[in-house]
Tab-separated table of N, CA and C in Angstrom:
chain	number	residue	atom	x	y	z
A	1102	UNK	N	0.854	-1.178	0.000
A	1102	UNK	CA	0.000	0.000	0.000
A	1102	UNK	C	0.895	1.235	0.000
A	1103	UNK	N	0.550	2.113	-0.741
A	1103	UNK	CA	1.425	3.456	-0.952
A	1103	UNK	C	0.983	4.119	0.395
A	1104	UNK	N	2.171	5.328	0.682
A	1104	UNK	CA	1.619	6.349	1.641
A	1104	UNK	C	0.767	7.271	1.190
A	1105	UNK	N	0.560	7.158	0.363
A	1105	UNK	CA	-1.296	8.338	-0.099
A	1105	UNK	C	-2.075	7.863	0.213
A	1106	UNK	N	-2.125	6.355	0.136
A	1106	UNK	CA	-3.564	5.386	0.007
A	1106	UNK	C	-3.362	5.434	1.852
A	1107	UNK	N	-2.469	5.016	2.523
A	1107	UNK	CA	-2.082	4.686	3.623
A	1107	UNK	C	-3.061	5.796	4.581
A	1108	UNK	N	-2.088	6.717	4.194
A	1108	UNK	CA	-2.656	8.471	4.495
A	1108	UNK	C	-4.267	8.491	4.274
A	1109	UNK	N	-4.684	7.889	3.516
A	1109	UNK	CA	-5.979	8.039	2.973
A	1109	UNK	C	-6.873	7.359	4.200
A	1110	UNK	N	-6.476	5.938	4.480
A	1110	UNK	CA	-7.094	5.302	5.592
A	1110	UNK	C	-7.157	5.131	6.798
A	1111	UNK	N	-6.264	5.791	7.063
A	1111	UNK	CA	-5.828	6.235	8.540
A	1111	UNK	C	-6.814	7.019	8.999
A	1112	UNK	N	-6.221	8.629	7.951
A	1112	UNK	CA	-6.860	9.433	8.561
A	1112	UNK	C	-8.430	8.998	8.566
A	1113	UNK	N	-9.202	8.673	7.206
A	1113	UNK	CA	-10.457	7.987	7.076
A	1113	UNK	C	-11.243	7.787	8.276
A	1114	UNK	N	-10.201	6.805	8.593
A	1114	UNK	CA	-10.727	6.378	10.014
A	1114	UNK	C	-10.670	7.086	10.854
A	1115	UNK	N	-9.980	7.787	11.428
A	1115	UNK	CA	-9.926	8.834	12.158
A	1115	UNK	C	-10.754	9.606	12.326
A	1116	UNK	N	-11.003	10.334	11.154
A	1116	UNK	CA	-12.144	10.778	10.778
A	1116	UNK	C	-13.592	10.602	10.948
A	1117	UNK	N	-13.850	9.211	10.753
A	1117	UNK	CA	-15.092	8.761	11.570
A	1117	UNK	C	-15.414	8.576	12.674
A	1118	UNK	N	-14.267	8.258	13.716
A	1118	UNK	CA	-14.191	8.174	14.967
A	1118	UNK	C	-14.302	9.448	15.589
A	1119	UNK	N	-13.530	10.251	15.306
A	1119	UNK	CA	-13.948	11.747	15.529
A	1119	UNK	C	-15.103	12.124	15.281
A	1120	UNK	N	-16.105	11.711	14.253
A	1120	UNK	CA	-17.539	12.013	14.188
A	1120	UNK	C	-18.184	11.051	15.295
A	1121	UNK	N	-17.966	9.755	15.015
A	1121	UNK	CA	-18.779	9.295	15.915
A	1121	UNK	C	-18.823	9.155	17.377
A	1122	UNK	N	-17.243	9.673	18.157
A	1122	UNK	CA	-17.515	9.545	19.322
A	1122	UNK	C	-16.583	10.851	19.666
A	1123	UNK	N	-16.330	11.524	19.071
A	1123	UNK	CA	-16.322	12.681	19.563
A	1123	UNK	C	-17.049	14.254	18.997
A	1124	UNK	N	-18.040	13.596	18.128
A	1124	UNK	CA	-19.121	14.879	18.001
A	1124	UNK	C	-21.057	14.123	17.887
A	1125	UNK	N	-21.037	12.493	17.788
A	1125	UNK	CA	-22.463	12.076	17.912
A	1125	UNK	C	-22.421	11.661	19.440
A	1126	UNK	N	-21.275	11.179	19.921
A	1126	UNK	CA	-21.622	10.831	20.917
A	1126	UNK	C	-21.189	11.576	22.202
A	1127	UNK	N	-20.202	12.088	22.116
A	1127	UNK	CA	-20.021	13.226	23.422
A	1127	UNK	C	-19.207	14.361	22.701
A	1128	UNK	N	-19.453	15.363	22.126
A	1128	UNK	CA	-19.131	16.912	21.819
A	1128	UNK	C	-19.024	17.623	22.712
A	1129	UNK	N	-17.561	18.066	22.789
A	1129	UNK	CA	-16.862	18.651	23.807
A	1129	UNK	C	-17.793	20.070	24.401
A	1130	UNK	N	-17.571	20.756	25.152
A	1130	UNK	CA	-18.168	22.168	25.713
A	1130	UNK	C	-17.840	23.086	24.167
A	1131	UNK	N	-16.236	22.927	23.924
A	1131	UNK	CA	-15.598	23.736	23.226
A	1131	UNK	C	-16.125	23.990	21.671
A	1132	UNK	N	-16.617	22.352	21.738
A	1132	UNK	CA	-16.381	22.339	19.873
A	1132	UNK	C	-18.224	22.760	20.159
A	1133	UNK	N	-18.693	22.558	20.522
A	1133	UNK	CA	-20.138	22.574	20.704
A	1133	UNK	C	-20.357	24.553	20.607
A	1134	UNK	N	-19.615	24.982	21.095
A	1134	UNK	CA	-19.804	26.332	21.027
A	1134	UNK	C	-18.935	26.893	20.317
A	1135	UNK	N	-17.559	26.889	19.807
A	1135	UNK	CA	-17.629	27.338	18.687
A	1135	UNK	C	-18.021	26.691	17.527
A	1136	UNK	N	-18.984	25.950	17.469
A	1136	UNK	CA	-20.013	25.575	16.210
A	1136	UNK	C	-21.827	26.249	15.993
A	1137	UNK	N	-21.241	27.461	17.005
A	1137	UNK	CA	-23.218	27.878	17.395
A	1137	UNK	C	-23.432	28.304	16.264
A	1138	UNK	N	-22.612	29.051	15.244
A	1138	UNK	CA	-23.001	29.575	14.292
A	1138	UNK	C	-23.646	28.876	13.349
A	1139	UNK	N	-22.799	27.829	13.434
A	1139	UNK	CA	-23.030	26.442	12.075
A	1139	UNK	C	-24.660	25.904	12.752
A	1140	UNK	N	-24.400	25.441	14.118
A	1140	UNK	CA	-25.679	24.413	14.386
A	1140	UNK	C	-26.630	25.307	14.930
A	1141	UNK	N	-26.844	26.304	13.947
A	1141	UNK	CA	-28.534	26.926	14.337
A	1141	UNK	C	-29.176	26.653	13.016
A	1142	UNK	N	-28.192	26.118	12.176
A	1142	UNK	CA	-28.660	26.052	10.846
A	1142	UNK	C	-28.706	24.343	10.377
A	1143	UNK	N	-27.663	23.546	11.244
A	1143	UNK	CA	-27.733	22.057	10.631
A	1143	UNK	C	-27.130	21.987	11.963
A	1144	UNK	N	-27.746	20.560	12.530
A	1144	UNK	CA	-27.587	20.119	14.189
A	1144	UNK	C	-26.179	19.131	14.152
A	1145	UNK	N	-25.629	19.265	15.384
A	1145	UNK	CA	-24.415	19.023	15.277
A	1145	UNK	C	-24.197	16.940	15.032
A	1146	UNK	N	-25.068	16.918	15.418
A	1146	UNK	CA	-25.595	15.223	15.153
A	1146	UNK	C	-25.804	15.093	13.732
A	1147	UNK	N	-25.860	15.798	12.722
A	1147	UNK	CA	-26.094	15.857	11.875
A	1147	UNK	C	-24.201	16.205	11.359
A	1148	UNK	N	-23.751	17.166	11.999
A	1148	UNK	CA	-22.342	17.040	11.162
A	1148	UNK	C	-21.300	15.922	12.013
A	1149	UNK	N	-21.638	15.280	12.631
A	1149	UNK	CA	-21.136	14.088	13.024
A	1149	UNK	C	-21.180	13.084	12.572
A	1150	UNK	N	-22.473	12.830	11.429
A	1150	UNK	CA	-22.462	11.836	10.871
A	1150	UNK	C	-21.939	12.483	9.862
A	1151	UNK	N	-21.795	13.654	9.224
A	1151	UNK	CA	-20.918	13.899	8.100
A	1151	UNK	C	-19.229	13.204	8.346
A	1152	UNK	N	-19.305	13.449	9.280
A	1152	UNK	CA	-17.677	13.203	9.734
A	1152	UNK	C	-17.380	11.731	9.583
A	1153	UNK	N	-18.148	11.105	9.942
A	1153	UNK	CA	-18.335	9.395	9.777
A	1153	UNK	C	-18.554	8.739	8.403
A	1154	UNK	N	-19.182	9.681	7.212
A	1154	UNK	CA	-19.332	9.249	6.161
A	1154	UNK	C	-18.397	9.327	5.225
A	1155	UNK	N	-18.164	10.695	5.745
A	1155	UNK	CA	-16.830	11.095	4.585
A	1155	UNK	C	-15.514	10.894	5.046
A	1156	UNK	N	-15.334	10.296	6.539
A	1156	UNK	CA	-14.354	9.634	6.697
A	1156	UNK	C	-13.609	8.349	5.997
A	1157	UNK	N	-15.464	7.409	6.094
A	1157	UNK	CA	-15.651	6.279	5.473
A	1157	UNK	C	-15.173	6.283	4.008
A	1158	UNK	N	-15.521	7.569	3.713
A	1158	UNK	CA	-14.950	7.566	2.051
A	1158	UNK	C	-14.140	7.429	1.674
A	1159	UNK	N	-13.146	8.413	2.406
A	1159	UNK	CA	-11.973	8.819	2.412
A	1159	UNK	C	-10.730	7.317	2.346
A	1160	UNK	N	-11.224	6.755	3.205
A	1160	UNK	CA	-10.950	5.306	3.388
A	1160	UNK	C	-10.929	4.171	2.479
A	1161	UNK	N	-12.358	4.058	2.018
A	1161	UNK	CA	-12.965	3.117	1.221
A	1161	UNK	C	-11.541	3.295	0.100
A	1162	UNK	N	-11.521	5.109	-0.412
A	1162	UNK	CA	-10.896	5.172	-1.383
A	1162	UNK	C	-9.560	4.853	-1.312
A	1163	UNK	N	-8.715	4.939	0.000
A	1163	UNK	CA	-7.468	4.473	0.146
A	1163	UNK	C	-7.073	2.860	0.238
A	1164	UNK	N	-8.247	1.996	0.049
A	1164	UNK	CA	-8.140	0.936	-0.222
A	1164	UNK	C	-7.976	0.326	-1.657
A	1165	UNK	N	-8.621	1.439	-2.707
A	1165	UNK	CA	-8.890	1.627	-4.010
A	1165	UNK	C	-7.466	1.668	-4.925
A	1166	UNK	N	-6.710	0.828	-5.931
A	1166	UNK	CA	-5.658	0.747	-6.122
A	1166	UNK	C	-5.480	1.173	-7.797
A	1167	UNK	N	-4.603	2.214	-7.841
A	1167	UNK	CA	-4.359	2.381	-9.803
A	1167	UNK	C	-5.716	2.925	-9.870
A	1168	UNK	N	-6.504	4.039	-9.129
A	1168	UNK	CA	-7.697	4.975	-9.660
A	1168	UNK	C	-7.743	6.159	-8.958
A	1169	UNK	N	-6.583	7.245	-9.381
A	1169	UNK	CA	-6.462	8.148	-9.010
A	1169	UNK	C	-7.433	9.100	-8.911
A	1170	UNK	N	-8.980	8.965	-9.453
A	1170	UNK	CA	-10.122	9.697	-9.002
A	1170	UNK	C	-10.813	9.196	-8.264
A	1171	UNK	N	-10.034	8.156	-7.561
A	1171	UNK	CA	-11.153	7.435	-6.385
A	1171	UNK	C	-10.359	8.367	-5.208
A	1172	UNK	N	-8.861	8.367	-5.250
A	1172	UNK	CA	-8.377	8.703	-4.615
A	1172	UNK	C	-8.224	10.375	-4.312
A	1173	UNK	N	-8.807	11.170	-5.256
A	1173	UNK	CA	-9.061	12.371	-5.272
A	1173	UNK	C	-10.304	12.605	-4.570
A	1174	UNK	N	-11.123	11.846	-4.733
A	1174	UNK	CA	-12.985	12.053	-4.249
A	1174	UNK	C	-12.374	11.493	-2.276
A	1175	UNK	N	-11.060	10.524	-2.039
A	1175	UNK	CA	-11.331	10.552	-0.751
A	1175	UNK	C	-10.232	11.866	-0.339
A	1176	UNK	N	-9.608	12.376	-0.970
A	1176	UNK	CA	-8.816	13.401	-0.155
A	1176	UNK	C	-9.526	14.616	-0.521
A	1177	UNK	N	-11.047	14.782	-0.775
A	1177	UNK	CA	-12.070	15.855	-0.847
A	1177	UNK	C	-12.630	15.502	0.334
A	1178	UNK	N	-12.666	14.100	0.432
A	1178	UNK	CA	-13.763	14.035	1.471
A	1178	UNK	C	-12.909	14.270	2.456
A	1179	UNK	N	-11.693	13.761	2.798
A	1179	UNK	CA	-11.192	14.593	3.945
A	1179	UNK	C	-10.944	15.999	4.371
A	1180	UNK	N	-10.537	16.593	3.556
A	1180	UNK	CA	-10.773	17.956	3.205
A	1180	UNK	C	-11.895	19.145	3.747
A	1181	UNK	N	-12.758	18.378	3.308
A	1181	UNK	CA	-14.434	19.422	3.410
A	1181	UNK	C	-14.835	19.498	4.620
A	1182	UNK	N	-14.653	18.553	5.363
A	1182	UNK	CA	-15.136	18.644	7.323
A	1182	UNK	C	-14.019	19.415	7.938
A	1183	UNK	N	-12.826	19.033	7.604
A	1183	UNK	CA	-11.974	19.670	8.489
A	1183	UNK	C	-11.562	21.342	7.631
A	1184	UNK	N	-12.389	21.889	6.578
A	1184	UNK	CA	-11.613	22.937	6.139
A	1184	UNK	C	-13.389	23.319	6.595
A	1185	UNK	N	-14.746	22.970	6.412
A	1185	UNK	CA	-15.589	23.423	7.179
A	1185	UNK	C	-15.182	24.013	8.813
A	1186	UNK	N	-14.557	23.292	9.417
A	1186	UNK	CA	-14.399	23.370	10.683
A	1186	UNK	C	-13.400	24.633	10.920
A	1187	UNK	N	-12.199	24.502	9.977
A	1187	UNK	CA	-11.538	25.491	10.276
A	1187	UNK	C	-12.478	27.148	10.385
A	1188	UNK	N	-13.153	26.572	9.275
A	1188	UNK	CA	-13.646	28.257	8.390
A	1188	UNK	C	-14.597	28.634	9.682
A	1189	UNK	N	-15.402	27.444	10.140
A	1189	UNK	CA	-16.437	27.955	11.377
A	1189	UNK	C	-15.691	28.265	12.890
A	1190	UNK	N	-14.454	27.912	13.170
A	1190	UNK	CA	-13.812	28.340	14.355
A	1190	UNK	C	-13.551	29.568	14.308
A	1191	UNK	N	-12.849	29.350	13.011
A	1191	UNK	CA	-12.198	30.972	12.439
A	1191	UNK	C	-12.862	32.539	12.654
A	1192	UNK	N	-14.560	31.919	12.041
A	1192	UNK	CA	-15.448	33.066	12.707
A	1192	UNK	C	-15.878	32.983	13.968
A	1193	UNK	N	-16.049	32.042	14.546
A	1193	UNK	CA	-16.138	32.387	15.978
A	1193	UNK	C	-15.216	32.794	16.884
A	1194	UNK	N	-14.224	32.971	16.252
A	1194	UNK	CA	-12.503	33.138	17.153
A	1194	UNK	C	-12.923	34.426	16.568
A	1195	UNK	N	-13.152	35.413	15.231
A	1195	UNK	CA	-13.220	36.638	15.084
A	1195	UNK	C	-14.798	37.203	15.874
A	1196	UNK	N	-15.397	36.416	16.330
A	1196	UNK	CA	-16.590	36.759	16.610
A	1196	UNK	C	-16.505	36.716	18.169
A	1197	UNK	N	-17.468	35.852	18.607
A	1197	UNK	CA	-17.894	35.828	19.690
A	1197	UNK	C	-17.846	34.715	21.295
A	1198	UNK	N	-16.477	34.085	20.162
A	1198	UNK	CA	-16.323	33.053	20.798
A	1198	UNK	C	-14.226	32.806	20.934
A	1199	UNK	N	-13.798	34.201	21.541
A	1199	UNK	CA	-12.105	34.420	21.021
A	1199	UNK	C	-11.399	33.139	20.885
A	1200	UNK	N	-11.705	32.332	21.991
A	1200	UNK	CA	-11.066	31.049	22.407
A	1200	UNK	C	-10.650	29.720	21.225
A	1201	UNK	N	-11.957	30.383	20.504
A	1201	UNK	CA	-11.577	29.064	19.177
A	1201	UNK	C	-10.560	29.459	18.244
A	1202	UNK	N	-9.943	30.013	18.218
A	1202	UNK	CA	-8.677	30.407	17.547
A	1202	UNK	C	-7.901	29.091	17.450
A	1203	UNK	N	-7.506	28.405	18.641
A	1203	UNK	CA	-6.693	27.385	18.807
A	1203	UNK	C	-7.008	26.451	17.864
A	1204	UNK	N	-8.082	26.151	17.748
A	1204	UNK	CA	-9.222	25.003	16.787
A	1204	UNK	C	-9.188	25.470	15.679
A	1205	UNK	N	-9.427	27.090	15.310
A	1205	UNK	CA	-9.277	27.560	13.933
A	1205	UNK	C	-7.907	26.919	13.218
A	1206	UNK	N	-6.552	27.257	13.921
A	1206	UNK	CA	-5.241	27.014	13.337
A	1206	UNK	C	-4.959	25.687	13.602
A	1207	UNK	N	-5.545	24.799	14.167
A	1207	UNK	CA	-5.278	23.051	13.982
A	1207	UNK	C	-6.093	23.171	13.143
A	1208	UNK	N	-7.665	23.232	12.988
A	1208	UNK	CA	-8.033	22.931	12.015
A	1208	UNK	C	-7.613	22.954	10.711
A	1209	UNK	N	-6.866	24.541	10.105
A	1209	UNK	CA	-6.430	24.904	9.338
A	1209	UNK	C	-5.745	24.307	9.034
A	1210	UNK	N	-4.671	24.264	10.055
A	1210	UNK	CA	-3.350	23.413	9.408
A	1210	UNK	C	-3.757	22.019	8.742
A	1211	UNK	N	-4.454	21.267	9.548
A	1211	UNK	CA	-5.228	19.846	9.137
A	1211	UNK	C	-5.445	19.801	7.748
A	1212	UNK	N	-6.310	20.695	7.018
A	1212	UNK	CA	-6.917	21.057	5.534
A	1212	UNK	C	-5.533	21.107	4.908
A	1213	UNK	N	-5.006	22.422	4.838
A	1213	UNK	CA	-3.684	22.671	4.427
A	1213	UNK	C	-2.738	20.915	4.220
A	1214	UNK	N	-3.161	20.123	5.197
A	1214	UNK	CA	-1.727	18.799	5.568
A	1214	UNK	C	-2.284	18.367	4.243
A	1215	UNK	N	-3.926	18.035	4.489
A	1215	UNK	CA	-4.409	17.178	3.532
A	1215	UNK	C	-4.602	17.653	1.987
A	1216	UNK	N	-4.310	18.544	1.904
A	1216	UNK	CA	-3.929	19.506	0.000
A	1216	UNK	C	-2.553	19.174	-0.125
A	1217	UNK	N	-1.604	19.104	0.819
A	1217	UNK	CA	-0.647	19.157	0.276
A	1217	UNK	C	-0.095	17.790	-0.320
A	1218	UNK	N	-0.764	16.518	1.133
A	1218	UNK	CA	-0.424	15.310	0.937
A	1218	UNK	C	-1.033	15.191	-0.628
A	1219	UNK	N	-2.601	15.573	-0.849
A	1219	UNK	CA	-3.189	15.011	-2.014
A	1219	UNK	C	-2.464	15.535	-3.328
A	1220	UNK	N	-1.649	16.188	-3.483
A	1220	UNK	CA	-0.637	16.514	-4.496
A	1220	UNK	C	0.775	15.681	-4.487
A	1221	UNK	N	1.313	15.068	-3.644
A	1221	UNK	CA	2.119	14.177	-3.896
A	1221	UNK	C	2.018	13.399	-4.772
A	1222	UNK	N	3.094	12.703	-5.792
A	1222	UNK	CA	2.969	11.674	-6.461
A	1222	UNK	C	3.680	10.416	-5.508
A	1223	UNK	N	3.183	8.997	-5.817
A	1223	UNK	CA	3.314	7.952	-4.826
A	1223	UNK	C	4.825	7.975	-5.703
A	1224	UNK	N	5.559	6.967	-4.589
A	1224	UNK	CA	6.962	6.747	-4.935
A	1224	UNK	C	6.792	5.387	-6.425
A	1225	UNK	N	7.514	5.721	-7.414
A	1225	UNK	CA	7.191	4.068	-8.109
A	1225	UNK	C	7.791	2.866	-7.447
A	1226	UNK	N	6.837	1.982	-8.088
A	1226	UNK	CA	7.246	0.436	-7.422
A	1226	UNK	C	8.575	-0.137	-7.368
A	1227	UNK	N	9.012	-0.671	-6.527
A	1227	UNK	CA	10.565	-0.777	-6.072
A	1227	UNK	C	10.873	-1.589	-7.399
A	1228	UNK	N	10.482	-1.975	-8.187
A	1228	UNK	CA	11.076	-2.717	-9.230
A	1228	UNK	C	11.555	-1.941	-10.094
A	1229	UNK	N	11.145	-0.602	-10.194
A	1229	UNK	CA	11.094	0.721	-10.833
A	1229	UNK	C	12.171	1.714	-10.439
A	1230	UNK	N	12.346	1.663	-9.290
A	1230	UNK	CA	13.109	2.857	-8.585
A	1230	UNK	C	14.631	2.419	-9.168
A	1231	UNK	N	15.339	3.429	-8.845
A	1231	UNK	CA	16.910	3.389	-9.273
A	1231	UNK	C	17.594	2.247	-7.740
A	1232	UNK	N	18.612	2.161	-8.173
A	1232	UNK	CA	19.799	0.684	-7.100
A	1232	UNK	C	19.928	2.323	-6.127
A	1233	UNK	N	20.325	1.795	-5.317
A	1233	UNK	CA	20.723	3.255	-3.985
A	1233	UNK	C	22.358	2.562	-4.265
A	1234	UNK	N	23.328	3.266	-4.178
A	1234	UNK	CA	24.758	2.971	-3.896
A	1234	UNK	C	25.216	3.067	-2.402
């Protein structure tokens, strides 16, 4: 398994676990309030299972081998929750909630990791690569 695909399922998973037991099943004080903005409009049980699905994706696709648009659709899906998240801390750290700043710039950085990883090309197959001296 390459480290994109690798990268892909890890985090995947991660990703769902973070939805499912740390925003369906117990959501911190923190994340719960700087998300007031977001969940007056879509309930936070509701972006928890986002987190679980598109984790799942993210995953599914890093299992997916030689289909570099499977593997693009899962490093979107990782992408979109955690660059959502950034963008909603971000205003509540400029708003009304200073404290989420901290969450804004992990979040951020998180999005940012996962653009940069999804632009890597995988290493070629060792049958491929040059002898090391």
């Amino acid at each position: 398994m390459s480290r994109r695909r690798a990268f892909l399922v890890v985090l995947g998973l991660g990703w769902a676990g973070y939805g499912g037991l740390g925003i369906v099943d117990q959501p911190r004080y923190g994340t719960a309030r700087g998300l007031a903005d977001l969940t007056r409009h879509v309930p936070l049980d509701v972006l928890g299972w986002m987190w679980v699905a598109l984790g799942l994706v993210a995953a599914a696709a890093g299992l997916v081998v030689n289909c570099p648009r499977v593997q693009a659709l899962g490093f979107t899906a990782l992408g979109v929750p955690a660059g959502l998240w950034a963008g909603v801390f971000a205003a509540a750290a400029a708003g009304s909630f200073p404290p989420a700043v901290g969450s804004a710039c992990g979040w951020g950085a998180f999005t940012i990791g996962v653009v940069l990883v999804s632009g890597m090309d995988d290493p070629p197959p060792p049958h491929l690569r040059k002898a090391r001296r």
